[in-house]
Amino acid sequence: MKKGILMKAICALLLLTLVVTGCATDVERLDPTEITDLSGKWNDTDSREVSEEMIKDLSTRPFIGIYAAKLGHKPTVIVGNIRNLSSEHIQTSTFIKDLERELTNSGRVIFVANPYERNQLRTERKEQQDWARPETRKQMRAETGADFMLIGSIKTIFDTENRTTVKFYQVDLELIELQTNEKQWIGSKKIKKQVKKPFFRW
């Protein structure tokens, strides 16, 4: 009798251990540059690769050298609105930061702050006029104006049959001269993914 109760208690304890172990969260650190696709949705890898390829294409175009000679300095660029016209929730702010990083690191253009950042900087300069030592104050109304604005959009097309979905992403970017509204560069990058759902899911 006691032996049977003991065996049941041991089995219950083992079962409880298995349940607790199975429910525990498993965390694994990954290399940020490693390609990871869990759901097939737009992710950090897509954002990074698209920004790198498109800015690389932009920075090798001859118009940059032409405008640098015309202006007497590297063209100044600001990133405008990147519209999410896809059917997914995409953090365009992350993609914009990737574009800004690649533009700055290209060394071919001068990159200036976006409207949100400018508001913070203007507030700081205004505060300096009242509170900072005269020799350290930064001058008001001495900002560098942008020569070009980079704008664009992200679109998607999905095609699904049974358990298979093909996801097509298209990113379009345009570099527009602010003075004339002339489009000096148009770039497009396409990504295609096939996602197969399993027969059974836990």
mmCIF file of C-alpha atoms in Angstrom:
data_model
loop_
_atom_site.group_PDB
_atom_site.id
_atom_site.type_symbol
_atom_site.label_atom_id
_atom_site.label_comp_id
_atom_site.label_asym_id
_atom_site.label_seq_id
_atom_site.Cartn_x
_atom_site.Cartn_y
_atom_site.Cartn_z
ATOM 1 C CA MET A 1 0.000 0.000 0.000
ATOM 2 C CA LYS A 2 2.684 2.437 1.077
ATOM 3 C CA LYS A 3 4.857 1.343 -1.843
ATOM 4 C CA GLY A 4 2.048 2.100 -4.276
ATOM 5 C CA ILE A 5 1.495 5.561 -2.789
ATOM 6 C CA LEU A 6 5.250 6.247 -2.994
ATOM 7 C CA MET A 7 5.371 5.219 -6.664
ATOM 8 C CA LYS A 8 2.410 7.468 -7.445
ATOM 9 C CA ALA A 9 4.090 10.375 -5.665
ATOM 10 C CA ILE A 10 7.316 9.824 -7.625
ATOM 11 C CA CYS A 11 5.404 9.658 -10.922
ATOM 12 C CA ALA A 12 3.501 12.832 -10.053
ATOM 13 C CA LEU A 13 6.762 14.589 -9.189
ATOM 14 C CA LEU A 14 8.366 13.492 -12.464
ATOM 15 C CA LEU A 15 5.313 14.640 -14.412
ATOM 16 C CA LEU A 16 5.364 18.010 -12.657
ATOM 17 C CA THR A 17 9.084 18.382 -13.445
ATOM 18 C CA LEU A 18 8.447 17.664 -17.129
ATOM 19 C CA VAL A 19 5.586 20.172 -17.262
ATOM 20 C CA VAL A 20 7.629 22.914 -15.581
ATOM 21 C CA THR A 21 10.630 22.235 -17.827
ATOM 22 C CA GLY A 22 8.464 22.227 -20.933
ATOM 23 C CA CYS A 23 6.860 25.548 -20.026
ATOM 24 C CA ALA A 24 10.139 27.303 -19.234
ATOM 25 C CA THR A 25 11.168 30.121 -21.569
ATOM 26 C CA ASP A 26 14.177 29.271 -23.724
ATOM 27 C CA VAL A 27 16.335 32.307 -24.540
ATOM 28 C CA GLU A 28 19.168 32.182 -27.058
ATOM 29 C CA ARG A 29 21.306 35.162 -28.019
ATOM 30 C CA LEU A 30 21.782 35.608 -31.767
ATOM 31 C CA ASP A 31 24.193 37.576 -33.905
ATOM 32 C CA PRO A 32 22.275 40.745 -34.978
ATOM 33 C CA THR A 33 23.600 40.261 -38.531
ATOM 34 C CA GLU A 34 22.362 36.654 -38.704
ATOM 35 C CA ILE A 35 19.495 36.069 -41.128
ATOM 36 C CA THR A 36 16.400 34.961 -39.207
ATOM 37 C CA ASP A 37 13.003 34.329 -40.779
ATOM 38 C CA LEU A 38 10.406 32.882 -38.413
ATOM 39 C CA SER A 39 7.088 34.048 -39.843
ATOM 40 C CA GLY A 40 8.113 35.277 -43.287
ATOM 41 C CA LYS A 41 7.091 38.821 -42.380
ATOM 42 C CA TRP A 42 9.222 41.927 -42.950
ATOM 43 C CA ASN A 43 12.015 41.858 -40.366
ATOM 44 C CA ASP A 44 15.320 43.444 -39.341
ATOM 45 C CA THR A 45 17.243 41.487 -41.981
ATOM 46 C CA ASP A 46 15.019 42.859 -44.748
ATOM 47 C CA SER A 47 15.373 46.402 -43.417
ATOM 48 C CA ARG A 48 19.153 46.173 -43.190
ATOM 49 C CA GLU A 49 19.744 44.497 -46.553
ATOM 50 C CA VAL A 50 17.363 46.766 -48.472
ATOM 51 C CA SER A 51 18.845 49.953 -47.007
ATOM 52 C CA GLU A 52 22.408 48.794 -47.679
ATOM 53 C CA GLU A 53 21.751 47.822 -51.299
ATOM 54 C CA MET A 54 19.653 50.861 -52.207
ATOM 55 C CA ILE A 55 21.953 53.452 -50.639
ATOM 56 C CA LYS A 56 24.936 51.731 -52.246
ATOM 57 C CA ASP A 57 23.216 52.132 -55.620
ATOM 58 C CA LEU A 58 22.331 55.775 -54.900
ATOM 59 C CA SER A 59 25.844 56.707 -53.755
ATOM 60 C CA THR A 60 27.489 55.348 -56.919
ATOM 61 C CA ARG A 61 25.377 57.414 -59.311
ATOM 62 C CA PRO A 62 27.235 60.153 -61.241
ATOM 63 C CA PHE A 63 24.776 62.918 -60.307
ATOM 64 C CA ILE A 64 26.344 63.110 -56.826
ATOM 65 C CA GLY A 65 29.705 64.131 -58.285
ATOM 66 C CA ILE A 66 28.000 66.526 -60.691
ATOM 67 C CA TYR A 67 26.105 68.284 -57.892
ATOM 68 C CA ALA A 68 29.170 68.338 -55.641
ATOM 69 C CA ALA A 69 31.060 70.238 -58.352
ATOM 70 C CA LYS A 70 28.079 72.521 -58.956
ATOM 71 C CA LEU A 71 27.471 73.309 -55.275
ATOM 72 C CA GLY A 72 31.075 73.350 -54.161
ATOM 73 C CA HIS A 73 30.374 70.774 -51.439
ATOM 74 C CA LYS A 74 28.848 67.325 -50.989
ATOM 75 C CA PRO A 75 25.073 67.283 -51.578
ATOM 76 C CA THR A 76 23.057 67.576 -48.362
ATOM 77 C CA VAL A 77 20.297 64.992 -47.876
ATOM 78 C CA ILE A 78 17.400 64.558 -45.466
ATOM 79 C CA VAL A 79 15.185 61.466 -45.171
ATOM 80 C CA GLY A 80 11.506 62.317 -45.441
ATOM 81 C CA ASN A 81 8.446 60.095 -45.076
ATOM 82 C CA ILE A 82 8.688 56.388 -45.908
ATOM 83 C CA ARG A 83 5.064 55.265 -46.232
ATOM 84 C CA ASN A 84 3.957 51.796 -45.222
ATOM 85 C CA LEU A 85 1.472 50.851 -47.945
ATOM 86 C CA SER A 86 1.754 47.151 -47.151
ATOM 87 C CA SER A 87 -0.777 44.892 -45.457
ATOM 88 C CA GLU A 88 1.616 44.309 -42.535
ATOM 89 C CA HIS A 89 2.538 46.373 -39.512
ATOM 90 C CA ILE A 90 6.059 47.558 -40.399
ATOM 91 C CA GLN A 91 8.161 49.792 -38.169
ATOM 92 C CA THR A 92 9.202 52.288 -40.839
ATOM 93 C CA SER A 93 11.134 54.267 -38.213
ATOM 94 C CA THR A 94 13.636 51.387 -37.999
ATOM 95 C CA PHE A 95 13.982 51.311 -41.780
ATOM 96 C CA ILE A 96 14.464 55.098 -41.855
ATOM 97 C CA LYS A 97 17.274 54.792 -39.290
ATOM 98 C CA ASP A 98 18.914 52.118 -41.438
ATOM 99 C CA LEU A 99 18.722 54.472 -44.432
ATOM 100 C CA GLU A 100 20.163 57.340 -42.396
ATOM 101 C CA ARG A 101 23.049 55.159 -41.223
ATOM 102 C CA GLU A 102 23.914 54.015 -44.730
ATOM 103 C CA LEU A 103 23.671 57.551 -46.126
ATOM 104 C CA THR A 104 25.973 58.930 -43.450
ATOM 105 C CA ASN A 105 28.489 56.096 -43.715
ATOM 106 C CA SER A 106 28.637 56.310 -47.514
ATOM 107 C CA GLY A 107 30.724 59.485 -47.206
ATOM 108 C CA ARG A 108 29.286 60.768 -50.499
ATOM 109 C CA VAL A 109 26.688 63.106 -49.012
ATOM 110 C CA ILE A 110 26.127 65.346 -45.987
ATOM 111 C CA PHE A 111 23.223 64.142 -43.884
ATOM 112 C CA VAL A 112 21.087 66.526 -41.829
ATOM 113 C CA ALA A 113 18.688 65.943 -38.933
ATOM 114 C CA ASN A 114 15.029 65.089 -39.499
ATOM 115 C CA PRO A 115 12.163 67.352 -38.293
ATOM 116 C CA TYR A 116 11.804 65.611 -34.910
ATOM 117 C CA GLU A 117 15.527 65.858 -34.218
ATOM 118 C CA ARG A 118 15.642 69.466 -35.399
ATOM 119 C CA ASN A 119 12.992 70.483 -32.864
ATOM 120 C CA GLN A 120 15.133 69.090 -30.045
ATOM 121 C CA LEU A 121 18.235 70.842 -31.357
ATOM 122 C CA ARG A 122 16.445 74.160 -31.776
ATOM 123 C CA THR A 123 15.140 73.955 -28.227
ATOM 124 C CA GLU A 124 18.678 73.336 -26.973
ATOM 125 C CA ARG A 125 20.094 76.284 -28.953
ATOM 126 C CA LYS A 126 17.329 78.515 -27.646
ATOM 127 C CA GLU A 127 18.134 77.461 -24.072
ATOM 128 C CA GLN A 128 21.796 78.210 -24.678
ATOM 129 C CA GLN A 129 21.025 81.838 -25.516
ATOM 130 C CA ASP A 130 19.821 82.356 -21.940
ATOM 131 C CA TRP A 131 21.906 79.929 -19.924
ATOM 132 C CA ALA A 132 25.193 79.075 -21.657
ATOM 133 C CA ARG A 133 28.423 81.086 -21.501
ATOM 134 C CA PRO A 134 28.640 83.493 -24.473
ATOM 135 C CA GLU A 135 31.722 81.833 -25.955
ATOM 136 C CA THR A 136 29.955 78.437 -26.014
ATOM 137 C CA ARG A 137 26.555 79.511 -27.357
ATOM 138 C CA LYS A 138 25.564 78.118 -30.739
ATOM 139 C CA GLN A 139 24.213 80.607 -33.224
ATOM 140 C CA MET A 140 20.516 80.617 -34.081
ATOM 141 C CA ARG A 141 19.389 80.434 -37.710
ATOM 142 C CA ALA A 142 22.665 78.925 -38.904
ATOM 143 C CA GLU A 143 21.436 75.465 -39.904
ATOM 144 C CA THR A 144 22.524 73.682 -43.060
ATOM 145 C CA GLY A 145 19.594 73.362 -45.433
ATOM 146 C CA ALA A 146 19.072 70.115 -47.336
ATOM 147 C CA ASP A 147 19.546 69.995 -51.106
ATOM 148 C CA PHE A 148 17.664 66.718 -51.516
ATOM 149 C CA MET A 149 14.937 64.742 -49.746
ATOM 150 C CA LEU A 150 14.724 60.954 -49.836
ATOM 151 C CA ILE A 151 11.138 59.650 -49.735
ATOM 152 C CA GLY A 152 9.542 56.315 -50.524
ATOM 153 C CA SER A 153 7.118 53.509 -49.767
ATOM 154 C CA ILE A 154 6.892 49.818 -48.885
ATOM 155 C CA LYS A 155 4.236 47.710 -50.671
ATOM 156 C CA THR A 156 3.233 44.047 -50.483
ATOM 157 C CA ILE A 157 1.462 41.451 -52.622
ATOM 158 C CA PHE A 158 0.458 38.113 -51.068
ATOM 159 C CA ASP A 159 -0.570 34.995 -52.996
ATOM 160 C CA THR A 160 -1.896 32.063 -50.950
ATOM 161 C CA GLU A 161 -3.001 28.552 -51.837
ATOM 162 C CA ASN A 162 -3.656 25.838 -49.274
ATOM 163 C CA ARG A 163 -0.755 25.975 -46.801
ATOM 164 C CA THR A 164 1.647 27.953 -49.001
ATOM 165 C CA THR A 165 1.906 31.747 -49.158
ATOM 166 C CA VAL A 166 4.197 33.740 -51.430
ATOM 167 C CA LYS A 167 4.988 37.192 -50.035
ATOM 168 C CA PHE A 168 6.275 39.887 -52.367
ATOM 169 C CA TYR A 169 7.690 43.121 -50.943
ATOM 170 C CA GLN A 170 8.629 46.134 -53.034
ATOM 171 C CA VAL A 171 10.503 49.123 -51.641
ATOM 172 C CA ASP A 172 10.569 52.259 -53.806
ATOM 173 C CA LEU A 173 12.774 55.248 -52.970
ATOM 174 C CA GLU A 174 13.106 58.600 -54.731
ATOM 175 C CA LEU A 175 15.683 61.347 -54.232
ATOM 176 C CA ILE A 176 14.113 64.718 -55.045
ATOM 177 C CA GLU A 177 15.863 68.077 -55.366
ATOM 178 C CA LEU A 178 14.166 70.464 -52.933
ATOM 179 C CA GLN A 179 14.691 73.611 -54.993
ATOM 180 C CA THR A 180 13.222 72.304 -58.253
ATOM 181 C CA ASN A 181 11.191 69.173 -57.265
ATOM 182 C CA GLU A 182 13.226 67.255 -59.856
ATOM 183 C CA LYS A 183 13.692 63.532 -59.211
ATOM 184 C CA GLN A 184 17.400 62.824 -59.444
ATOM 185 C CA TRP A 185 17.315 59.136 -58.532
ATOM 186 C CA ILE A 186 14.671 56.402 -58.356
ATOM 187 C CA GLY A 187 15.489 53.061 -56.800
ATOM 188 C CA SER A 188 13.495 49.880 -56.306
ATOM 189 C CA LYS A 189 14.234 46.719 -54.344
ATOM 190 C CA LYS A 190 12.119 43.559 -54.389
ATOM 191 C CA ILE A 191 11.985 40.697 -51.879
ATOM 192 C CA LYS A 192 10.099 37.440 -52.452
ATOM 193 C CA LYS A 193 9.457 34.854 -49.719
ATOM 194 C CA GLN A 194 7.659 31.520 -49.722
ATOM 195 C CA VAL A 195 6.072 30.464 -46.431
ATOM 196 C CA LYS A 196 4.713 26.948 -45.874
ATOM 197 C CA LYS A 197 2.545 26.227 -42.854
ATOM 198 C CA PRO A 198 2.825 22.798 -41.202
ATOM 199 C CA PHE A 199 -0.048 20.292 -41.217
ATOM 200 C CA PHE A 200 -0.176 20.293 -37.445
ATOM 201 C CA ARG A 201 0.611 23.039 -34.947
ATOM 202 C CA TRP A 202 0.957 22.693 -31.172
#
